[in-house]
Amino acid sequence: MRIMRTWILLSAAASCLLAQSSEQRANYQSNWPCTGKERTFDPVYLHTAEATGGQLFLFDKSETSGFTTIAIQTPKHPATIARSVGRLENYLDIRVPIDPSIESLYVSTTVQCLQRVILWDPQIIEVLPQQIGGEDHVFRAVRISIIPKPAPGIWTIRVLGTGSYSLVVQAKTNLNFSAKFSNQNITALTSATAPRFRLVTETGDPLQPLDLLPAGPGRYSGTVMAPPQPFRILMENTEEQGQTVQRLDPRLFNSGR
């Protein structure tokens, strides 16, 4: 089993209140319970995890079962489909293309003050993993969901809460992707046919396209004028049925390294 680069931050917290599924915005109270409040939350942990392709989880000291879930499920879902990290003021919608090659989906979300995470399939129907043979692990500031055989199409993940957050979507699939950035040079490895490449921000927003040329079987390379802000490298293509295939190197790069 490969060594996971996962950073765990433990802090005391009270239990979180769950919103009703019909709510579209966070319903805060003056004593809203949080995990990893600003006075105890060190952003260095988050930055280090993102730079290495790991993920920070805000677990309460009593939530040790979360460690087991991460240790078991992360290696089973090695391909990264999407990532987003930043600060949340109310709620955030992340749209993720799911292609037919994905056998299982692993969605892990952590928010300092988490209210709820909602998963919608391409038909905008809320997915409850345990009802379809999957797993759902809900903690005070973390939700980890495993969805077997997810329907192809655009899924929507809504995260409600406030404070620092991290969302990672990983998959079990035979179509993987990795990239390397060094001295303004990018090398990408993928088995996808006719791939397209681009840079995205740490929140997942588009930055700029990449012009990478074939440099061998499944290998592409090129030189890029890297942007000043941190970025990730994304690959996408269109498979035979017209579905979008998206893969992401999980590491957050910057032009200084």
PDB file of C-alpha atoms in Angstrom:
ATOM      1  CA  MET A   1       0.000   0.000   0.000  1.00  0.00           C
ATOM      2  CA  ARG A   2       1.400   3.376  -0.913  1.00  0.00           C
ATOM      3  CA  ILE A   3       2.092   5.876   1.839  1.00  0.00           C
ATOM      4  CA  MET A   4      -0.759   8.355   2.093  1.00  0.00           C
ATOM      5  CA  ARG A   5       0.129  11.982   2.470  1.00  0.00           C
ATOM      6  CA  THR A   6      -2.844  12.872   4.598  1.00  0.00           C
ATOM      7  CA  TRP A   7      -2.630  15.493   7.298  1.00  0.00           C
ATOM      8  CA  ILE A   8      -4.976  15.167  10.230  1.00  0.00           C
ATOM      9  CA  LEU A   9      -5.741  18.114  12.490  1.00  0.00           C
ATOM     10  CA  LEU A  10      -7.416  17.226  15.766  1.00  0.00           C
ATOM     11  CA  SER A  11      -9.370  19.803  17.719  1.00  0.00           C
ATOM     12  CA  ALA A  12     -12.295  19.898  20.133  1.00  0.00           C
ATOM     13  CA  ALA A  13     -15.753  20.568  18.754  1.00  0.00           C
ATOM     14  CA  ALA A  14     -19.449  20.362  19.566  1.00  0.00           C
ATOM     15  CA  SER A  15     -21.870  18.428  17.365  1.00  0.00           C
ATOM     16  CA  CYS A  16     -23.044  20.039  14.109  1.00  0.00           C
ATOM     17  CA  LEU A  17     -26.679  20.709  13.237  1.00  0.00           C
ATOM     18  CA  LEU A  18     -27.943  19.212   9.984  1.00  0.00           C
ATOM     19  CA  ALA A  19     -29.936  21.262   7.482  1.00  0.00           C
ATOM     20  CA  GLN A  20     -33.084  20.012   5.815  1.00  0.00           C
ATOM     21  CA  SER A  21     -32.515  18.880   2.209  1.00  0.00           C
ATOM     22  CA  SER A  22     -34.728  21.663   0.896  1.00  0.00           C
ATOM     23  CA  GLU A  23     -32.511  24.404   2.345  1.00  0.00           C
ATOM     24  CA  GLN A  24     -30.422  26.229  -0.217  1.00  0.00           C
ATOM     25  CA  ARG A  25     -28.357  28.381   2.129  1.00  0.00           C
ATOM     26  CA  ALA A  26     -26.656  27.850   5.469  1.00  0.00           C
ATOM     27  CA  ASN A  27     -28.849  28.682   8.472  1.00  0.00           C
ATOM     28  CA  TYR A  28     -26.376  29.935  11.056  1.00  0.00           C
ATOM     29  CA  GLN A  29     -26.887  30.476  14.749  1.00  0.00           C
ATOM     30  CA  SER A  30     -24.859  32.661  17.115  1.00  0.00           C
ATOM     31  CA  ASN A  31     -23.364  29.613  18.824  1.00  0.00           C
ATOM     32  CA  TRP A  32     -22.755  27.612  15.620  1.00  0.00           C
ATOM     33  CA  PRO A  33     -20.453  24.705  16.555  1.00  0.00           C
ATOM     34  CA  CYS A  34     -17.173  24.406  14.659  1.00  0.00           C
ATOM     35  CA  THR A  35     -14.125  22.151  14.494  1.00  0.00           C
ATOM     36  CA  GLY A  36     -10.714  23.781  14.104  1.00  0.00           C
ATOM     37  CA  LYS A  37     -11.672  27.356  14.972  1.00  0.00           C
ATOM     38  CA  GLU A  38      -9.351  30.132  13.835  1.00  0.00           C
ATOM     39  CA  ARG A  39      -7.512  30.321  17.147  1.00  0.00           C
ATOM     40  CA  THR A  40      -6.514  26.643  16.852  1.00  0.00           C
ATOM     41  CA  PHE A  41      -6.449  26.170  13.088  1.00  0.00           C
ATOM     42  CA  ASP A  42      -3.009  26.573  11.489  1.00  0.00           C
ATOM     43  CA  PRO A  43      -3.281  27.125   7.688  1.00  0.00           C
ATOM     44  CA  VAL A  44       0.245  25.705   7.268  1.00  0.00           C
ATOM     45  CA  TYR A  45      -1.196  22.207   7.676  1.00  0.00           C
ATOM     46  CA  LEU A  46      -3.625  22.874   4.844  1.00  0.00           C
ATOM     47  CA  HIS A  47      -0.989  24.348   2.524  1.00  0.00           C
ATOM     48  CA  THR A  48       1.412  21.460   3.141  1.00  0.00           C
ATOM     49  CA  ALA A  49      -1.257  18.865   2.450  1.00  0.00           C
ATOM     50  CA  GLU A  50      -2.288  20.563  -0.805  1.00  0.00           C
ATOM     51  CA  ALA A  51       1.294  20.915  -2.046  1.00  0.00           C
ATOM     52  CA  THR A  52       1.913  17.195  -1.595  1.00  0.00           C
ATOM     53  CA  GLY A  53      -1.419  16.011  -2.981  1.00  0.00           C
ATOM     54  CA  GLY A  54      -2.767  15.016   0.421  1.00  0.00           C
ATOM     55  CA  GLN A  55      -5.816  16.320   2.241  1.00  0.00           C
ATOM     56  CA  LEU A  56      -6.320  17.865   5.652  1.00  0.00           C
ATOM     57  CA  PHE A  57      -9.216  16.530   7.733  1.00  0.00           C
ATOM     58  CA  LEU A  58     -10.667  18.355  10.733  1.00  0.00           C
ATOM     59  CA  PHE A  59     -11.520  15.491  13.060  1.00  0.00           C
ATOM     60  CA  ASP A  60     -12.551  15.728  16.666  1.00  0.00           C
ATOM     61  CA  LYS A  61     -10.371  13.660  19.021  1.00  0.00           C
ATOM     62  CA  SER A  62     -13.217  11.191  19.513  1.00  0.00           C
ATOM     63  CA  GLU A  63     -13.655  10.509  15.780  1.00  0.00           C
ATOM     64  CA  THR A  64     -10.924   7.894  15.370  1.00  0.00           C
ATOM     65  CA  SER A  65     -13.050   5.780  13.021  1.00  0.00           C
ATOM     66  CA  GLY A  66     -12.437   8.409  10.366  1.00  0.00           C
ATOM     67  CA  PHE A  67      -8.783   7.378  10.175  1.00  0.00           C
ATOM     68  CA  THR A  68      -9.758   3.812   9.263  1.00  0.00           C
ATOM     69  CA  THR A  69     -12.087   4.958   6.489  1.00  0.00           C
ATOM     70  CA  ILE A  70      -9.351   7.111   4.955  1.00  0.00           C
ATOM     71  CA  ALA A  71      -6.734   4.353   5.204  1.00  0.00           C
ATOM     72  CA  ILE A  72      -9.001   1.833   3.482  1.00  0.00           C
ATOM     73  CA  GLN A  73     -10.715   3.918   0.832  1.00  0.00           C
ATOM     74  CA  THR A  74      -8.043   6.360  -0.396  1.00  0.00           C
ATOM     75  CA  PRO A  75      -5.775   3.687  -1.970  1.00  0.00           C
ATOM     76  CA  LYS A  76      -8.828   2.117  -3.642  1.00  0.00           C
ATOM     77  CA  HIS A  77      -9.574   5.391  -5.451  1.00  0.00           C
ATOM     78  CA  PRO A  78      -6.204   6.561  -6.832  1.00  0.00           C
ATOM     79  CA  ALA A  79      -7.466   8.810  -9.653  1.00  0.00           C
ATOM     80  CA  THR A  80      -8.284  12.422  -8.763  1.00  0.00           C
ATOM     81  CA  ILE A  81     -11.259  13.874 -10.621  1.00  0.00           C
ATOM     82  CA  ALA A  82     -11.608  17.265  -8.926  1.00  0.00           C
ATOM     83  CA  ARG A  83     -10.286  19.277  -5.990  1.00  0.00           C
ATOM     84  CA  SER A  84     -11.245  22.585  -4.417  1.00  0.00           C
ATOM     85  CA  VAL A  85      -9.768  24.332  -1.394  1.00  0.00           C
ATOM     86  CA  GLY A  86     -10.288  27.783   0.065  1.00  0.00           C
ATOM     87  CA  ARG A  87     -12.608  29.673   2.380  1.00  0.00           C
ATOM     88  CA  LEU A  88     -16.357  29.217   2.449  1.00  0.00           C
ATOM     89  CA  GLU A  89     -18.750  32.026   3.357  1.00  0.00           C
ATOM     90  CA  ASN A  90     -22.080  30.261   2.945  1.00  0.00           C
ATOM     91  CA  TYR A  91     -22.255  27.521   0.348  1.00  0.00           C
ATOM     92  CA  LEU A  92     -20.407  26.312  -2.728  1.00  0.00           C
ATOM     93  CA  ASP A  93     -21.480  24.199  -5.712  1.00  0.00           C
ATOM     94  CA  ILE A  94     -18.833  22.066  -7.425  1.00  0.00           C
ATOM     95  CA  ARG A  95     -19.762  20.405 -10.717  1.00  0.00           C
ATOM     96  CA  VAL A  96     -17.842  17.242 -11.530  1.00  0.00           C
ATOM     97  CA  PRO A  97     -17.927  15.274 -14.820  1.00  0.00           C
ATOM     98  CA  ILE A  98     -18.227  11.531 -14.182  1.00  0.00           C
ATOM     99  CA  ASP A  99     -17.366   9.238 -17.107  1.00  0.00           C
ATOM    100  CA  PRO A 100     -18.342   5.579 -17.702  1.00  0.00           C
ATOM    101  CA  SER A 101     -14.887   4.236 -16.771  1.00  0.00           C
ATOM    102  CA  ILE A 102     -15.414   5.206 -13.114  1.00  0.00           C
ATOM    103  CA  GLU A 103     -16.308   2.127 -11.062  1.00  0.00           C
ATOM    104  CA  SER A 104     -16.513   3.839  -7.682  1.00  0.00           C
ATOM    105  CA  LEU A 105     -16.523   7.438  -6.466  1.00  0.00           C
ATOM    106  CA  TYR A 106     -14.902   8.710  -3.261  1.00  0.00           C
ATOM    107  CA  VAL A 107     -15.942  12.190  -2.098  1.00  0.00           C
ATOM    108  CA  SER A 108     -14.238  13.632   0.994  1.00  0.00           C
ATOM    109  CA  THR A 109     -15.109  17.060   2.347  1.00  0.00           C
ATOM    110  CA  THR A 110     -13.987  18.938   5.433  1.00  0.00           C
ATOM    111  CA  VAL A 111     -15.110  22.410   6.572  1.00  0.00           C
ATOM    112  CA  GLN A 112     -14.287  24.273   9.781  1.00  0.00           C
ATOM    113  CA  CYS A 113     -17.970  24.955  10.430  1.00  0.00           C
ATOM    114  CA  LEU A 114     -19.729  22.288   8.389  1.00  0.00           C
ATOM    115  CA  GLN A 115     -23.465  22.336   8.029  1.00  0.00           C
ATOM    116  CA  ARG A 116     -24.068  19.809   5.293  1.00  0.00           C
ATOM    117  CA  VAL A 117     -22.738  18.228   2.090  1.00  0.00           C
ATOM    118  CA  ILE A 118     -25.291  17.326  -0.591  1.00  0.00           C
ATOM    119  CA  LEU A 119     -24.561  15.013  -3.536  1.00  0.00           C
ATOM    120  CA  TRP A 120     -26.710  15.353  -6.662  1.00  0.00           C
ATOM    121  CA  ASP A 121     -26.478  12.997  -9.635  1.00  0.00           C
ATOM    122  CA  PRO A 122     -26.844  14.176 -13.281  1.00  0.00           C
ATOM    123  CA  GLN A 123     -30.652  14.104 -12.903  1.00  0.00           C
ATOM    124  CA  ILE A 124     -30.370  16.509  -9.914  1.00  0.00           C
ATOM    125  CA  ILE A 125     -31.559  13.757  -7.561  1.00  0.00           C
ATOM    126  CA  GLU A 126     -29.912  13.666  -4.147  1.00  0.00           C
ATOM    127  CA  VAL A 127     -27.770  10.561  -3.743  1.00  0.00           C
ATOM    128  CA  LEU A 128     -27.741   8.771  -0.386  1.00  0.00           C
ATOM    129  CA  PRO A 129     -24.793   6.334  -0.689  1.00  0.00           C
ATOM    130  CA  GLN A 130     -26.012   3.800   1.865  1.00  0.00           C
ATOM    131  CA  GLN A 131     -29.226   3.285  -0.098  1.00  0.00           C
ATOM    132  CA  ILE A 132     -27.304   2.178  -3.215  1.00  0.00           C
ATOM    133  CA  GLY A 133     -24.729  -0.121  -1.631  1.00  0.00           C
ATOM    134  CA  GLY A 134     -22.168   2.573  -0.811  1.00  0.00           C
ATOM    135  CA  GLU A 135     -20.875   4.112   2.396  1.00  0.00           C
ATOM    136  CA  ASP A 136     -21.502   7.397   4.159  1.00  0.00           C
ATOM    137  CA  HIS A 137     -19.365   8.583   7.082  1.00  0.00           C
ATOM    138  CA  VAL A 138     -20.526  11.847   8.633  1.00  0.00           C
ATOM    139  CA  PHE A 139     -18.493  13.550  11.351  1.00  0.00           C
ATOM    140  CA  ARG A 140     -18.661  16.986  12.948  1.00  0.00           C
ATOM    141  CA  ALA A 141     -16.590  18.700  10.256  1.00  0.00           C
ATOM    142  CA  VAL A 142     -16.100  15.898   7.715  1.00  0.00           C
ATOM    143  CA  ARG A 143     -18.208  13.859   5.335  1.00  0.00           C
ATOM    144  CA  ILE A 144     -16.748  10.917   3.403  1.00  0.00           C
ATOM    145  CA  SER A 145     -18.987   9.220   0.831  1.00  0.00           C
ATOM    146  CA  ILE A 146     -18.310   6.162  -1.345  1.00  0.00           C
ATOM    147  CA  ILE A 147     -20.641   5.759  -4.310  1.00  0.00           C
ATOM    148  CA  PRO A 148     -20.467   2.520  -6.365  1.00  0.00           C
ATOM    149  CA  LYS A 149     -21.072   2.704 -10.126  1.00  0.00           C
ATOM    150  CA  PRO A 150     -21.956   6.419 -10.273  1.00  0.00           C
ATOM    151  CA  ALA A 151     -24.160   7.436 -13.205  1.00  0.00           C
ATOM    152  CA  PRO A 152     -22.133   9.144 -15.971  1.00  0.00           C
ATOM    153  CA  GLY A 153     -22.757  12.844 -16.430  1.00  0.00           C
ATOM    154  CA  ILE A 154     -22.307  16.057 -14.478  1.00  0.00           C
ATOM    155  CA  TRP A 155     -22.638  15.614 -10.725  1.00  0.00           C
ATOM    156  CA  THR A 156     -23.104  18.543  -8.355  1.00  0.00           C
ATOM    157  CA  ILE A 157     -21.638  18.659  -4.859  1.00  0.00           C
ATOM    158  CA  ARG A 158     -23.035  21.382  -2.607  1.00  0.00           C
ATOM    159  CA  VAL A 159     -21.025  22.248   0.499  1.00  0.00           C
ATOM    160  CA  LEU A 160     -22.775  24.368   3.140  1.00  0.00           C
ATOM    161  CA  GLY A 161     -20.850  25.950   5.985  1.00  0.00           C
ATOM    162  CA  THR A 162     -18.216  28.564   6.717  1.00  0.00           C
ATOM    163  CA  GLY A 163     -14.453  28.775   7.194  1.00  0.00           C
ATOM    164  CA  SER A 164     -11.583  26.908   5.567  1.00  0.00           C
ATOM    165  CA  TYR A 165     -12.664  23.936   3.467  1.00  0.00           C
ATOM    166  CA  SER A 166     -11.187  21.146   1.377  1.00  0.00           C
ATOM    167  CA  LEU A 167     -13.099  19.011  -1.138  1.00  0.00           C
ATOM    168  CA  VAL A 168     -11.569  16.075  -3.023  1.00  0.00           C
ATOM    169  CA  VAL A 169     -13.268  13.779  -5.539  1.00  0.00           C
ATOM    170  CA  GLN A 170     -11.375  10.570  -6.303  1.00  0.00           C
ATOM    171  CA  ALA A 171     -12.264   7.471  -8.287  1.00  0.00           C
ATOM    172  CA  LYS A 172     -11.518   3.858  -8.973  1.00  0.00           C
ATOM    173  CA  THR A 173     -10.941   3.746 -12.733  1.00  0.00           C
ATOM    174  CA  ASN A 174      -8.549   2.342 -15.321  1.00  0.00           C
ATOM    175  CA  LEU A 175      -7.932   5.806 -16.776  1.00  0.00           C
ATOM    176  CA  ASN A 176      -5.420   7.676 -14.651  1.00  0.00           C
ATOM    177  CA  PHE A 177      -3.333  10.817 -15.035  1.00  0.00           C
ATOM    178  CA  SER A 178      -0.236  12.368 -13.515  1.00  0.00           C
ATOM    179  CA  ALA A 179       1.865  15.418 -14.266  1.00  0.00           C
ATOM    180  CA  LYS A 180       5.181  16.967 -13.311  1.00  0.00           C
ATOM    181  CA  PHE A 181       6.086  20.646 -13.203  1.00  0.00           C
ATOM    182  CA  SER A 182       9.718  21.774 -12.996  1.00  0.00           C
ATOM    183  CA  ASN A 183      11.532  24.864 -14.283  1.00  0.00           C
ATOM    184  CA  GLN A 184       8.540  25.976 -16.372  1.00  0.00           C
ATOM    185  CA  ASN A 185       8.353  22.521 -18.009  1.00  0.00           C
ATOM    186  CA  ILE A 186       5.341  20.238 -17.720  1.00  0.00           C
ATOM    187  CA  THR A 187       5.276  16.519 -18.445  1.00  0.00           C
ATOM    188  CA  ALA A 188       1.962  14.661 -18.408  1.00  0.00           C
ATOM    189  CA  LEU A 189       1.248  10.933 -18.457  1.00  0.00           C
ATOM    190  CA  THR A 190      -2.152   9.557 -19.475  1.00  0.00           C
ATOM    191  CA  SER A 191      -3.734   6.708 -21.427  1.00  0.00           C
ATOM    192  CA  ALA A 192      -6.516   8.993 -22.690  1.00  0.00           C
ATOM    193  CA  THR A 193      -6.782   9.512 -26.434  1.00  0.00           C
ATOM    194  CA  ALA A 194      -6.569  13.089 -27.748  1.00  0.00           C
ATOM    195  CA  PRO A 195      -6.262  14.667 -24.285  1.00  0.00           C
ATOM    196  CA  ARG A 196      -6.515  18.391 -23.655  1.00  0.00           C
ATOM    197  CA  PHE A 197      -4.634  20.084 -20.843  1.00  0.00           C
ATOM    198  CA  ARG A 198      -5.033  23.255 -18.803  1.00  0.00           C
ATOM    199  CA  LEU A 199      -4.131  24.888 -15.533  1.00  0.00           C
ATOM    200  CA  VAL A 200      -6.750  25.482 -12.846  1.00  0.00           C
ATOM    201  CA  THR A 201      -6.734  27.426  -9.601  1.00  0.00           C
ATOM    202  CA  GLU A 202      -6.729  25.879  -6.154  1.00  0.00           C
ATOM    203  CA  THR A 203     -10.515  26.250  -6.113  1.00  0.00           C
ATOM    204  CA  GLY A 204     -10.767  24.454  -9.480  1.00  0.00           C
ATOM    205  CA  ASP A 205     -11.489  27.460 -11.713  1.00  0.00           C
ATOM    206  CA  PRO A 206      -9.848  27.610 -15.192  1.00  0.00           C
ATOM    207  CA  LEU A 207      -6.595  29.550 -15.469  1.00  0.00           C
ATOM    208  CA  GLN A 208      -5.086  28.920 -18.905  1.00  0.00           C
ATOM    209  CA  PRO A 209      -4.863  26.205 -21.575  1.00  0.00           C
ATOM    210  CA  LEU A 210      -1.697  24.146 -21.996  1.00  0.00           C
ATOM    211  CA  ASP A 211      -0.116  23.292 -25.330  1.00  0.00           C
ATOM    212  CA  LEU A 212       1.525  19.932 -24.606  1.00  0.00           C
ATOM    213  CA  LEU A 213       2.868  17.872 -27.502  1.00  0.00           C
ATOM    214  CA  PRO A 214       3.235  14.072 -27.749  1.00  0.00           C
ATOM    215  CA  ALA A 215       6.626  12.927 -26.470  1.00  0.00           C
ATOM    216  CA  GLY A 216       6.115   9.162 -26.558  1.00  0.00           C
ATOM    217  CA  PRO A 217       3.296   6.687 -25.889  1.00  0.00           C
ATOM    218  CA  GLY A 218       0.964   8.269 -23.362  1.00  0.00           C
ATOM    219  CA  ARG A 219       3.485  11.040 -22.672  1.00  0.00           C
ATOM    220  CA  TYR A 220       3.075  14.769 -23.386  1.00  0.00           C
ATOM    221  CA  SER A 221       5.370  17.677 -22.626  1.00  0.00           C
ATOM    222  CA  GLY A 222       5.749  21.406 -23.129  1.00  0.00           C
ATOM    223  CA  THR A 223       6.918  24.690 -21.662  1.00  0.00           C
ATOM    224  CA  VAL A 224       4.553  27.037 -19.871  1.00  0.00           C
ATOM    225  CA  MET A 225       4.692  30.553 -18.477  1.00  0.00           C
ATOM    226  CA  ALA A 226       3.309  29.635 -15.091  1.00  0.00           C
ATOM    227  CA  PRO A 227       0.862  32.063 -13.430  1.00  0.00           C
ATOM    228  CA  PRO A 228       1.828  33.817 -10.176  1.00  0.00           C
ATOM    229  CA  GLN A 229      -0.868  32.063  -8.139  1.00  0.00           C
ATOM    230  CA  PRO A 230      -0.830  28.373  -7.122  1.00  0.00           C
ATOM    231  CA  PHE A 231      -2.219  25.995  -9.742  1.00  0.00           C
ATOM    232  CA  ARG A 232      -2.998  22.382 -10.574  1.00  0.00           C
ATOM    233  CA  ILE A 233      -2.691  20.554 -13.889  1.00  0.00           C
ATOM    234  CA  LEU A 234      -5.892  19.154 -15.408  1.00  0.00           C
ATOM    235  CA  MET A 235      -6.477  16.747 -18.288  1.00  0.00           C
ATOM    236  CA  GLU A 236      -9.756  16.225 -20.107  1.00  0.00           C
ATOM    237  CA  ASN A 237     -11.010  14.575 -23.259  1.00  0.00           C
ATOM    238  CA  THR A 238     -14.260  13.330 -24.749  1.00  0.00           C
ATOM    239  CA  GLU A 239     -14.917   9.583 -24.830  1.00  0.00           C
ATOM    240  CA  GLU A 240     -16.833   7.715 -27.543  1.00  0.00           C
ATOM    241  CA  GLN A 241     -20.302   8.222 -26.023  1.00  0.00           C
ATOM    242  CA  GLY A 242     -19.677  11.956 -25.754  1.00  0.00           C
ATOM    243  CA  GLN A 243     -19.040  11.987 -22.005  1.00  0.00           C
ATOM    244  CA  THR A 244     -16.362  14.319 -20.645  1.00  0.00           C
ATOM    245  CA  VAL A 245     -13.381  12.616 -19.013  1.00  0.00           C
ATOM    246  CA  GLN A 246     -11.588  14.719 -16.409  1.00  0.00           C
ATOM    247  CA  ARG A 247      -8.502  13.915 -14.349  1.00  0.00           C
ATOM    248  CA  LEU A 248      -6.366  16.114 -12.134  1.00  0.00           C
ATOM    249  CA  ASP A 249      -2.908  15.854 -10.662  1.00  0.00           C
ATOM    250  CA  PRO A 250      -3.676  16.388  -6.962  1.00  0.00           C
ATOM    251  CA  ARG A 251      -0.597  18.480  -6.172  1.00  0.00           C
ATOM    252  CA  LEU A 252      -0.838  22.247  -5.907  1.00  0.00           C
ATOM    253  CA  PHE A 253       2.135  23.772  -7.753  1.00  0.00           C
ATOM    254  CA  ASN A 254       3.471  27.285  -7.827  1.00  0.00           C
ATOM    255  CA  SER A 255       5.880  29.022 -10.188  1.00  0.00           C
ATOM    256  CA  GLY A 256       8.544  29.269  -7.514  1.00  0.00           C
ATOM    257  CA  ARG A 257       9.271  25.541  -7.464  1.00  0.00           C
TER     258      ARG A 257
END
